[in-house]
Amino acid sequence: MIENPYYPIDSVVEDIITETPTIKTFVLKPSRPIKFKAGQFMQLTVPGVGEAPFTPSSSPNVEDKMEITILRTGKVTEALHELEPGAKVGLRGPYGKGYPVDKMKGKEVLIVGGGVGLAPLRSLIYCLIEDASKYKRISIKYGAKNPEELCFKRQYDEWTRAAGNVDFTNTIDVPAPGWNGRVGLVTTLLDDLDIDISDSIAVSCGPQIMLKFVTLKLLDCGYEPPQIYLSMNRKMSCGMGKCGRCNVGPYYLCVDGPDMCYDKIKDIPNVFG
Amino acid sequence: MLFIDSTNFERLLKKLSADGELYVPVLMRLDGFRTVDPWKGAAQMLRCPVANYPDDKSREISEEKFRNVVIVGARACDIYAFELVDRVEIEGEFTDPFYKVRRDKMFIIGADCTECGESCFCNLLGNKPWPEKGYDLNVSSVSGGYIVEAGSDKGKAAIEANKDLFSEARDEQTKHRDEVRSAVLDKLEKQNRAFPRAEEMPDVLRAALTDDVWDEIAAKCVECGACTNICPTCYCFLLYDMKADGEYFQRISTWDSCQVTGYARMAGMLNPRARLTDRVKHRYYHKYDYLVKSHGAIFCTGCGRCIDSCSATIDMRESFKKVSDRVKAGKR
Ligand SMILES: Cc1cc2nc3c(=O)[nH]c(=O)nc-3n(C[C@H](O)[C@H](O)[C@H](O)COP(=O)(O)OP(=O)(O)OC[C@H]3O[C@@H](n4cnc5c(N)ncnc54)[C@H](O)[C@@H]3O)c2cc1C
Ligand code: SF4
Ligand code: FES
């Protein structure tokens, strides 16, 4: 008998947290613990609707529960947003390589997120903060469309209080009534970086167009391509490097990514789509 | 070297396929060249149910449920295609169990090409029009029957168990086989002389990454997807869930084509290959560049099926010549 890699692990939705008008976090309890690394992703099945890839937003140090934070955008994600606690879903994975946490040891880690892109990064943030002394600094920059769309609002203070070497700044795209914080695209948070760039690793997750401008900005600031890691996004089906769908040039994102070192992909035409 | 006459060969096939399925060319001709359709469907079904949900029986796959399959008359290019796709579906961190079990249960009877088709270009890949490995038995058509060679333990055992069906091949029969082999290879060399050899192509493609020659090549394409469906090394598939009652569904893996628009389209209508040129280019680059980097080989066998099937009469060899000429001209 061979285990069927296409059959999902039965899981129950234990809780649903509304993060923003378009984003919800699903707390899942799989029937057996799932060990994953920050940045690895899962294929999540809504029975009778379909499957879609998501990166857990919870700590990789917790194996018996998994949180996945999801933006409502189409068929599967609409169905997810309709679910109630107690619903049954399926999980396959984890797939992919995950973030290069080992390379971050002893460095100043710059984390740049946009929109729901902070979800996969939250898993990394937990992973780094839970072991904060191993890193010189953990600097988080986050942008959203408007104040309502800021994901994980309740946690920003928690993160900066967790350790002395964590800082967090955010911005919204355009001014909004009652908002006294920074305004402008997330790249504006990189204008006055006080980071020792030569000793830093930058990771970014967000819409492809944002990744493009963040990358250009980082290069402008003095980052070298090998220091930049981007969560790339492609259509996925198998998650196992078999179905051929998710390539960026010669790489299958589901196996070699989804977080890719910019140095590897910088010469691929239209890499940001 | 052993010989088997045509009547005994049919007896052998009956015995070998007694407990399974037998795949033979429609006309059961083992001379000539490859069949119109590729053999990939015997390993990767066009539409393969991979899971019923929820169903405990679906959690594991029992090898016993799969039947033995005997394939008769696979050509060198066909056998090479299995070797290539094995690298993707079997090797690496994950294995597709459906593919692997079918491959494990496959008994391949290869056959020499005694002619080649106009679209055949296996020689450009550095391959021969007769199988050199990857088969269990190989047959070479000679008058009255076949010269038979075993290429695996399974093949040797099949001969051993059916000794009475074989006789020793005569010298003139083996001589005839060798003459035919070199005549077919000569013909292939002649008909493909004008085209670049495959080994040059990865570098040529890397140099042509942003060349507009691809727009010219793509201009004729009508996006029918025939080339990918008929290609023995195109393995891409899509998983989709067919809804049954309530939460029940059947998960199905079905062949897919990178040439159709929706293939790589993501949520929010983002599509990294929305342009036809990018999709056409993708087929060439995937086979002749990306898979060289990721799986160590050019994923083309030179069978020429994509040439025969193309609604727009695009010939891969001519495309390569065009690109190669362009790159060389640019260097001068
Ligand atoms: C590695 C990775 C990690 C991700 N992590 C997150 C995350 O943490 N949070 C998050 O919110 N998003 C994440 N995403 C994005 C998420 O996967 C997409 O938003 C999701 O797939 C959208 O699915 P949908 O069915 O709702 O959207 P749709 O737009 O309905 O479908 C998306 C795509 O599927 C196709 N499609 C739709 N229906 C079918 C069908 N029946 N058959 C075949 N194709 C169909 C569409 O053509 C479209 O291209 C991640 C993506 C990747 C690749
Ligand atoms: S490509 Fe070569 S091996 Fe294949 S059918 Fe043509 S001549 Fe035979
Ligand atoms: S999702 Fe199938 S190859 Fe990556």
XYZ file of C-alpha atoms and ligand atoms in Angstrom:
670
model
C 0.000 0.000 0.000
C 1.225 3.499 -0.847
C -0.021 6.645 0.872
C -2.105 8.709 -1.548
C -0.512 12.156 -1.803
C -3.649 13.618 -3.385
C -5.915 12.697 -0.465
C -6.118 15.567 2.037
C -5.661 15.274 5.795
C -9.082 15.726 7.455
C -9.216 18.972 9.389
C -11.809 20.919 11.331
C -12.266 24.684 11.360
C -12.081 25.457 15.097
C -12.394 29.200 14.930
C -12.708 32.003 12.390
C -11.259 35.444 13.093
C -12.381 38.379 10.973
C -9.225 40.401 10.329
C -10.529 42.935 7.811
C -13.659 43.250 5.648
C -11.947 40.982 3.069
C -9.592 38.841 5.154
C -10.344 36.077 7.655
C -8.064 33.817 9.668
C -9.097 30.177 9.929
C -7.873 28.204 12.914
C -7.621 24.613 11.742
C -7.215 21.431 13.724
C -5.825 18.671 11.499
C -6.511 15.044 12.472
C -2.764 14.567 12.841
C -0.059 17.172 13.593
C 1.435 18.854 10.546
C 5.054 19.955 10.832
C 5.959 22.861 8.578
C 8.628 25.522 8.152
C 7.762 29.215 7.939
C 7.005 30.006 4.309
C 6.065 26.475 3.275
C 2.519 26.271 1.931
C -0.500 23.955 2.092
C -3.161 22.976 -0.407
C -6.482 23.596 1.307
C -9.592 21.762 0.122
C -13.121 22.966 0.622
C -14.917 19.670 -0.024
C -17.049 19.851 -3.121
C -15.682 23.269 -4.122
C -11.999 22.882 -4.812
C -8.458 23.354 -3.654
C -6.169 26.394 -3.443
C -2.672 27.071 -2.073
C -2.111 29.073 1.121
C 0.839 29.642 3.403
C 0.052 29.169 7.114
C 0.176 32.387 9.118
C 0.775 30.648 12.453
C 3.970 29.725 14.223
C 5.850 26.750 12.808
C 6.524 25.789 16.426
C 2.855 24.806 16.829
C 2.090 21.538 15.053
C -1.337 20.471 16.285
C -3.114 23.589 15.059
C -2.587 25.719 12.010
C -3.854 29.172 11.168
C -4.375 30.269 7.590
C -5.267 33.847 6.746
C -7.223 34.249 3.554
C -8.276 37.091 1.279
C -11.659 36.624 -0.395
C -11.033 36.778 -4.125
C -12.644 33.920 -6.091
C -14.305 30.539 -6.061
C -12.502 28.675 -3.287
C -11.819 31.715 -1.117
C -15.475 32.837 -1.317
C -16.532 29.386 -0.148
C -14.016 29.570 2.711
C -15.366 32.914 3.848
C -18.861 31.366 4.009
C -17.749 28.575 6.379
C -18.780 28.397 10.042
C -16.724 26.973 12.904
C -17.015 23.193 12.917
C -16.796 22.907 9.138
C -14.642 20.129 7.669
C -11.821 20.981 5.293
C -8.811 19.099 3.934
C -5.095 19.880 3.982
C -2.248 18.587 1.826
C 1.358 19.518 2.392
C 3.487 21.202 3.477
C 5.115 21.999 0.166
C 8.003 24.192 -0.910
C 11.217 25.212 0.776
C 10.140 27.948 3.186
C 12.058 31.052 4.195
C 15.865 30.845 4.493
C 15.766 31.185 8.300
C 19.293 29.826 8.708
C 20.682 32.566 6.497
C 18.987 35.158 8.731
C 20.834 34.146 11.898
C 22.883 37.035 13.281
C 21.525 39.456 10.681
C 19.224 42.431 10.469
C 16.078 40.976 8.937
C 13.910 43.383 6.979
C 10.349 42.150 6.427
C 8.210 44.020 3.909
C 4.548 43.066 3.543
C 1.598 44.344 1.562
C -2.088 43.530 2.145
C -2.754 39.866 2.841
C 0.956 39.339 2.136
C 1.526 39.866 5.843
C -0.146 36.464 6.418
C 2.704 34.222 5.232
C 5.131 36.687 6.808
C 3.410 36.351 10.201
C 4.570 32.762 10.341
C 8.126 34.007 9.805
C 7.643 36.809 12.353
C 6.565 34.272 15.014
C 9.450 32.023 14.082
C 11.991 34.858 14.449
C 10.461 36.473 17.541
C 10.234 33.167 19.403
C 13.998 32.946 19.005
C 14.725 36.683 18.851
C 18.218 36.627 20.375
C 19.497 34.720 17.346
C 18.871 37.732 15.090
C 20.451 41.145 15.267
C 17.249 42.890 14.394
C 13.746 42.188 13.119
C 12.329 45.186 11.281
C 8.779 44.902 9.922
C 7.337 47.307 7.320
C 3.729 46.879 6.315
C 1.336 48.633 3.980
C -2.388 48.266 3.296
C -4.946 50.082 1.149
C -6.757 51.736 4.052
C -6.975 51.466 7.871
C -9.750 48.821 7.707
C -7.571 46.581 5.538
C -4.643 46.483 7.991
C -4.347 42.797 8.833
C -3.486 41.539 12.367
C -3.949 45.056 13.873
C -4.290 43.673 17.391
C -0.835 42.158 17.278
C 1.564 44.903 16.193
C 2.243 46.022 19.786
C 2.591 42.445 20.912
C 5.367 41.907 18.368
C 7.381 44.973 19.289
C 7.000 44.226 22.997
C 8.109 40.628 22.557
C 11.772 41.546 22.198
C 13.937 44.653 22.203
C 15.198 44.131 18.667
C 11.789 44.155 16.950
C 10.340 47.249 15.294
C 7.173 47.723 13.264
C 6.027 50.564 11.009
C 2.993 50.684 8.773
C 1.360 52.905 6.225
C -1.836 53.175 4.219
C -1.994 54.005 0.521
C -4.106 57.181 0.643
C -5.237 59.489 3.490
C -8.302 58.378 5.471
C -10.384 60.183 8.089
C -9.147 59.486 11.598
C -5.816 58.081 10.422
C -2.803 59.800 11.963
C -0.164 57.358 10.829
C 1.947 57.332 7.714
C 0.412 57.618 4.274
C 1.945 56.357 1.039
C 2.846 53.079 -0.659
C 4.816 50.563 1.369
C 7.968 51.495 -0.551
C 7.916 54.896 1.179
C 8.698 53.063 4.433
C 12.004 52.140 2.846
C 12.947 55.760 2.164
C 14.614 56.348 5.505
C 15.983 52.901 6.301
C 18.327 52.892 9.277
C 19.485 49.342 8.644
C 23.025 48.055 8.205
C 22.300 46.913 4.675
C 25.521 44.976 4.193
C 24.499 42.776 7.152
C 20.852 42.396 6.211
C 18.451 40.002 4.495
C 15.195 41.352 3.113
C 12.021 39.311 2.567
C 8.878 40.549 0.908
C 5.389 39.209 0.282
C 2.471 40.958 -1.357
C 0.903 41.580 -4.750
C 3.285 41.003 -7.684
C 3.278 44.670 -8.595
C 4.297 45.602 -5.063
C 7.094 43.002 -5.105
C 8.409 44.650 -8.234
C 8.596 48.119 -6.713
C 9.885 46.858 -3.373
C 12.663 45.035 -5.201
C 13.626 48.104 -7.223
C 13.619 50.169 -4.056
C 15.729 47.655 -2.142
C 18.274 47.578 -4.955
C 18.251 51.351 -4.868
C 18.940 51.303 -1.124
C 21.999 49.153 -1.737
C 20.736 45.602 -1.268
C 22.382 43.049 -3.560
C 20.115 40.527 -5.361
C 21.354 37.571 -3.210
C 20.095 39.423 -0.080
C 16.508 39.720 -1.354
C 13.854 36.994 -1.002
C 10.469 37.355 -2.672
C 7.303 35.292 -2.181
C 6.432 34.660 -5.789
C 2.940 33.801 -6.863
C 1.896 31.439 -9.646
C -1.075 29.224 -10.321
C -0.551 25.902 -8.557
C -2.212 22.542 -8.745
C -0.192 19.578 -7.454
C 2.256 21.337 -5.112
C 4.760 18.569 -5.779
C 6.660 19.614 -8.889
C 4.677 17.268 -11.130
C 1.878 19.187 -12.786
C 4.136 21.750 -14.454
C 1.999 24.738 -13.682
C 3.851 27.009 -11.299
C 7.113 27.755 -13.049
C 9.111 30.937 -12.899
C 11.704 30.286 -15.592
C 13.359 26.965 -14.779
C 12.048 26.878 -11.203
C 8.885 25.219 -10.004
C 7.732 27.539 -7.228
C 6.028 24.697 -5.384
C 9.363 22.905 -5.009
C 12.028 25.623 -5.239
C 9.932 28.414 -3.686
C 7.476 29.933 -3.199
C 10.066 32.313 -1.720
C 12.750 32.854 -4.314
C 16.089 34.543 -3.967
C 15.969 37.481 -6.367
C 19.446 36.612 -7.592
C 18.078 33.428 -9.148
C 15.186 35.014 -11.012
C 16.371 38.518 -11.853
C 17.212 37.751 -15.490
C 13.872 36.113 -16.314
C 11.839 38.391 -18.618
C 8.528 39.619 -17.052
C 9.329 37.904 -13.813
C 6.740 40.038 -12.043
C 4.101 39.183 -14.674
C 20.775 -13.765 -31.018
C 17.261 -15.243 -30.976
C 14.603 -15.355 -33.662
C 10.841 -15.704 -33.281
C 8.445 -16.215 -36.169
C 5.254 -14.178 -36.479
C 2.913 -16.963 -35.323
C 4.984 -17.694 -32.244
C 5.251 -13.964 -31.529
C 1.479 -13.768 -31.279
C 1.515 -16.758 -28.946
C 4.120 -14.986 -26.817
C 1.973 -11.848 -26.605
C -1.038 -13.889 -25.491
C 0.998 -15.473 -22.720
C 2.607 -12.248 -21.544
C -0.699 -10.427 -21.393
C -2.722 -13.290 -19.888
C -3.226 -11.384 -16.607
C -3.357 -7.832 -17.896
C -3.792 -5.396 -20.745
C -2.138 -5.495 -24.139
C -1.374 -2.345 -26.117
C -0.508 -2.867 -29.772
C -0.437 -0.545 -32.787
C -3.803 -0.686 -34.563
C -2.325 -2.347 -37.628
C -0.005 -4.461 -35.498
C 2.911 -3.438 -37.702
C 6.279 -3.598 -36.027
C 8.218 -2.405 -39.046
C 8.016 1.197 -40.282
C 8.201 3.885 -37.606
C 6.261 5.141 -34.560
C 2.484 5.219 -34.140
C 0.484 8.425 -34.610
C -0.454 8.651 -30.916
C 2.136 8.596 -28.142
C 2.184 5.827 -25.521
C 2.132 8.146 -22.524
C -1.510 7.364 -21.733
C -0.459 3.907 -20.601
C 1.482 5.495 -17.709
C -0.345 8.772 -17.181
C -4.019 8.377 -17.966
C -5.718 11.178 -19.870
C -8.229 11.424 -17.038
C -7.158 9.710 -13.851
C -9.354 9.694 -10.724
C -6.826 10.096 -7.897
C -9.098 10.286 -4.850
C -12.671 9.909 -3.693
C -13.524 12.053 -0.682
C -14.396 11.200 1.977
C -13.463 7.559 1.489
C -11.001 5.678 3.675
C -10.200 3.345 0.794
C -8.837 6.339 -1.084
C -6.234 7.188 1.549
C -3.912 4.513 0.303
C -3.250 3.032 -3.088
C -3.039 -0.701 -3.471
C -0.700 -1.886 -6.198
C -2.786 -5.037 -6.655
C -5.611 -3.011 -8.145
C -3.470 -2.095 -11.138
C -3.253 -4.521 -14.020
C -0.109 -5.538 -15.810
C 0.329 -3.798 -19.114
C 2.229 -5.095 -22.124
C 3.211 -2.497 -24.694
C 4.165 -3.785 -28.099
C 6.102 -1.869 -30.714
C 7.344 1.137 -28.752
C 10.084 2.831 -30.740
C 13.377 4.158 -29.413
C 11.842 7.617 -29.106
C 8.812 6.250 -27.253
C 10.932 4.390 -24.735
C 13.170 7.397 -24.234
C 10.062 9.479 -23.495
C 9.170 7.165 -20.581
C 12.701 7.525 -19.222
C 12.385 11.303 -19.333
C 8.955 11.573 -17.741
C 10.039 9.089 -15.030
C 12.472 11.755 -13.861
C 9.602 14.120 -13.117
C 6.861 11.790 -11.907
C 8.964 9.266 -9.966
C 12.218 10.928 -8.928
C 12.607 13.768 -6.433
C 10.991 14.349 -3.057
C 7.514 13.261 -4.178
C 6.367 10.439 -6.418
C 3.122 10.229 -8.311
C 2.047 6.747 -7.190
C -0.436 6.280 -10.018
C 2.249 6.856 -12.621
C 4.853 4.821 -10.772
C 2.703 1.737 -10.285
C 1.695 1.781 -13.944
C 5.336 2.071 -14.974
C 6.345 -0.739 -12.609
C 3.662 -2.978 -14.081
C 4.640 -2.219 -17.650
C 6.332 -4.760 -19.894
C 7.802 -2.969 -22.901
C 8.405 -4.722 -26.187
C 10.381 -2.249 -28.257
C 10.809 -2.321 -32.025
C 13.438 -1.062 -34.462
C 12.383 1.539 -36.981
C 12.797 0.087 -40.435
C 11.898 3.451 -41.970
C 11.604 6.936 -40.581
C 8.832 9.479 -41.019
C 9.416 12.838 -42.697
C 8.997 14.565 -39.352
C 11.324 12.234 -37.437
C 14.447 13.857 -35.973
C 15.587 11.544 -33.175
C 19.096 11.691 -34.624
C 19.294 15.413 -33.821
C 18.918 14.460 -30.154
C 21.865 12.092 -30.555
C 19.575 9.060 -30.384
C 19.318 5.996 -32.613
C 16.166 4.802 -34.423
C 16.426 1.502 -32.546
C 16.059 1.018 -28.799
C 19.311 0.654 -26.905
C 17.871 0.495 -23.393
C 14.680 0.895 -21.386
C 12.917 -2.122 -22.956
C 12.182 -5.589 -21.627
C 12.295 -7.183 -25.060
C 13.168 -5.584 -28.368
C 12.194 -6.896 -31.768
C 13.744 -6.139 -35.155
C 11.575 -7.041 -38.134
C 13.235 -9.478 -40.512
C 11.573 -11.679 -43.088
C 9.108 -14.107 -41.501
C 9.447 -12.755 -37.975
C 11.682 -10.904 -35.557
C 15.119 -10.912 -34.059
C 14.574 -10.662 -30.311
C 16.790 -9.267 -27.596
C 16.170 -9.032 -23.856
C 16.978 -5.747 -22.132
C 15.955 -6.518 -18.553
C 15.565 -9.367 -16.094
C 11.828 -9.392 -16.817
C 12.636 -9.786 -20.510
C 15.149 -12.573 -19.882
C 12.624 -14.409 -17.739
C 9.980 -14.078 -20.471
C 12.320 -15.739 -22.970
C 13.343 -18.392 -20.479
C 9.712 -19.275 -19.764
C 8.872 -19.554 -23.455
C 12.075 -21.099 -24.801
C 10.255 -23.357 -27.244
C 8.915 -20.355 -29.203
C 12.406 -19.125 -30.147
C 15.165 -20.380 -32.392
C 18.702 -19.139 -32.978
C 18.791 -16.233 -35.464
C 20.693 -16.924 -38.659
C 23.697 -14.775 -39.611
C 21.989 -13.276 -42.646
C 19.085 -12.208 -40.451
C 21.307 -10.279 -38.043
C 23.225 -8.882 -40.991
C 19.969 -7.687 -42.537
C 18.942 -6.064 -39.247
C 22.237 -4.183 -38.994
C 21.957 -2.955 -42.590
C 18.434 -1.666 -42.037
C 19.501 0.085 -38.861
C 22.304 1.995 -40.514
C 20.179 2.785 -43.592
C 17.480 4.405 -41.390
C 20.066 6.353 -39.443
C 21.633 7.578 -42.722
C 18.249 8.691 -43.958
C 17.575 10.594 -40.731
C 20.942 12.324 -40.968
C 20.194 13.302 -44.541
C 16.683 14.636 -44.002
C 17.674 16.681 -40.957
C 21.008 17.973 -42.188
C 19.817 21.573 -42.473
C 18.596 21.775 -38.882
C 20.585 22.569 -35.731
C 21.433 19.681 -33.428
C 19.524 19.631 -30.156
C 22.624 19.962 -27.976
C 23.221 23.461 -29.387
C 19.735 24.631 -28.570
C 19.861 25.331 -24.806
C 22.587 27.943 -25.385
C 20.821 29.327 -28.444
C 17.584 29.707 -26.486
C 19.336 31.414 -23.604
C 20.723 33.914 -26.091
C 17.305 34.459 -27.702
C 15.375 35.140 -24.506
C 14.117 38.559 -25.557
C 14.393 38.209 -29.352
C 11.284 39.093 -31.353
C 11.840 36.040 -33.564
C 9.373 34.370 -31.186
C 6.593 36.676 -32.333
C 7.171 35.436 -35.876
C 7.087 31.814 -34.773
C 3.966 32.316 -32.659
C 2.144 34.283 -35.366
C 0.860 31.111 -37.060
C -0.213 29.288 -33.883
C -3.976 28.785 -33.524
C -3.747 27.643 -29.886
C -5.289 24.229 -30.455
C -2.951 22.521 -27.987
C -2.394 19.531 -30.295
C 1.391 19.740 -29.902
C 1.287 19.330 -26.133
C -1.393 16.667 -26.112
C 0.455 14.514 -28.610
C 3.927 15.098 -27.159
C 5.168 11.985 -25.368
C 7.145 14.077 -22.868
C 4.445 16.651 -22.062
C 3.356 15.566 -18.604
C 1.522 18.630 -17.272
C -1.792 18.003 -15.593
C -4.532 19.736 -13.665
C -6.199 18.482 -10.517
C -9.876 19.302 -10.232
C -12.606 18.221 -7.889
C -15.760 16.847 -9.455
C -18.603 17.502 -7.133
C -20.886 14.663 -6.114
C -23.546 14.919 -3.385
C -22.919 17.242 -0.434
C -19.293 17.323 0.579
C -18.422 14.316 -1.557
C -16.161 14.771 -4.536
C -13.862 12.909 -6.839
C -10.433 14.437 -7.436
C -9.314 13.999 -10.999
C -5.962 14.503 -12.637
C -6.291 15.351 -16.299
C -3.792 16.206 -19.052
C -3.445 19.928 -19.510
C -1.788 22.205 -22.034
C 0.408 25.232 -21.347
C -0.675 26.558 -24.740
C -4.180 27.492 -23.626
C -4.792 30.912 -22.039
C -6.220 29.786 -18.721
C -3.392 27.392 -17.866
C -1.372 29.762 -15.673
C -4.092 32.299 -14.894
C -4.295 33.187 -11.233
C -6.904 34.704 -8.973
C -7.639 38.298 -9.916
C -7.122 37.423 -13.600
C -3.336 37.802 -13.291
C -1.622 35.760 -15.971
C 2.140 35.515 -16.373
C 1.694 34.181 -19.910
C -1.281 36.129 -21.177
C 0.450 36.722 -24.540
C 0.391 33.928 -27.109
C 4.082 34.467 -27.867
C 4.928 33.805 -24.229
C 2.965 30.567 -24.268
C 4.502 29.351 -27.514
C 7.962 30.307 -26.231
C 7.245 28.501 -22.988
C 6.917 25.177 -24.791
C 10.328 25.525 -26.387
C 12.031 26.860 -23.271
C 10.480 24.319 -20.941
C 11.681 21.434 -23.064
C 15.040 22.747 -24.237
C 16.209 24.923 -21.349
C 14.288 24.697 -18.055
C 14.148 20.908 -17.861
C 17.830 20.712 -18.744
C 18.479 22.804 -15.651
C 15.965 21.094 -13.373
C 15.973 17.478 -14.582
C 19.214 17.170 -16.525
C 17.863 16.488 -20.008
C 16.222 18.024 -23.031
C 12.609 16.836 -22.862
C 12.211 16.117 -26.555
C 12.667 12.795 -28.255
C 12.599 13.975 -31.860
C 9.524 11.864 -32.613
C 8.093 14.701 -34.717
C 4.498 14.163 -33.569
C 4.104 17.880 -32.797
C 5.075 18.613 -36.395
C 2.537 16.186 -37.851
C -0.263 17.336 -35.583
C 0.159 21.117 -35.781
C -2.920 22.767 -37.278
C -0.739 25.678 -38.363
C 2.053 23.472 -39.796
C 4.656 24.810 -37.387
C 7.770 22.626 -37.565
C 9.861 22.667 -34.406
C 13.022 21.987 -36.417
C 12.381 25.024 -38.584
C 11.623 27.155 -35.535
C 14.944 26.139 -34.052
C 16.736 26.894 -37.286
C 15.156 30.319 -37.404
C 16.094 31.115 -33.815
C 19.579 29.731 -34.230
C 20.175 31.726 -37.442
C 18.928 34.849 -35.708
C 21.224 34.381 -32.744
C 24.209 33.710 -34.998
C 23.423 36.762 -37.130
C 23.185 38.883 -33.994
C 26.593 37.730 -32.826
C 28.305 38.717 -36.056
C 2.268 29.553 -2.510
C 1.050 30.395 -2.374
C 0.671 30.857 -1.135
C -0.465 31.647 -0.986
N -0.806 32.068 0.262
C -1.928 32.803 0.426
C -2.335 33.225 1.719
O -1.680 32.958 2.730
N -3.469 33.959 1.835
C -4.227 34.276 0.733
O -5.253 34.934 0.894
N -3.857 33.891 -0.508
C -2.740 33.160 -0.688
N -2.381 32.751 -1.963
C -3.247 33.098 -3.095
C -4.390 32.104 -3.186
O -3.903 30.828 -3.511
C -5.404 32.533 -4.236
O -5.993 33.707 -3.811
C -6.470 31.474 -4.420
O -5.939 30.389 -5.148
C -7.670 32.002 -5.119
O -8.535 30.951 -5.357
P -10.029 31.189 -5.730
O -10.595 29.883 -6.161
O -10.725 31.870 -4.620
O -9.914 32.222 -6.913
P -10.390 32.095 -8.431
O -10.046 33.363 -9.098
O -11.812 31.662 -8.499
O -9.483 30.971 -8.938
C -8.108 31.186 -9.030
C -7.629 30.527 -10.298
O -8.166 29.233 -10.420
C -8.793 29.106 -11.651
N -9.998 28.349 -11.456
C -11.124 28.751 -10.865
N -12.019 27.765 -10.879
C -11.442 26.725 -11.510
C -11.860 25.413 -11.856
N -13.064 24.961 -11.567
N -10.990 24.624 -12.509
C -9.760 25.059 -12.817
N -9.324 26.278 -12.515
C -10.146 27.101 -11.874
C -9.098 30.464 -12.157
O -9.014 30.439 -13.573
C -8.029 31.269 -11.542
O -6.907 31.286 -12.391
C -1.236 31.986 -2.126
C -0.848 31.540 -3.371
C 0.278 30.760 -3.520
C 0.667 30.288 -4.879
S 11.832 9.573 -34.244
Fe 13.377 7.988 -34.653
S 12.876 6.329 -33.214
Fe 11.046 7.677 -33.340
S 9.814 6.781 -34.975
Fe 11.083 8.333 -35.966
S 12.891 7.158 -36.671
Fe 11.855 5.871 -35.172
S 2.024 23.181 -8.506
Fe 2.317 21.467 -9.787
S 4.366 21.746 -10.448
Fe 4.099 23.306 -8.989
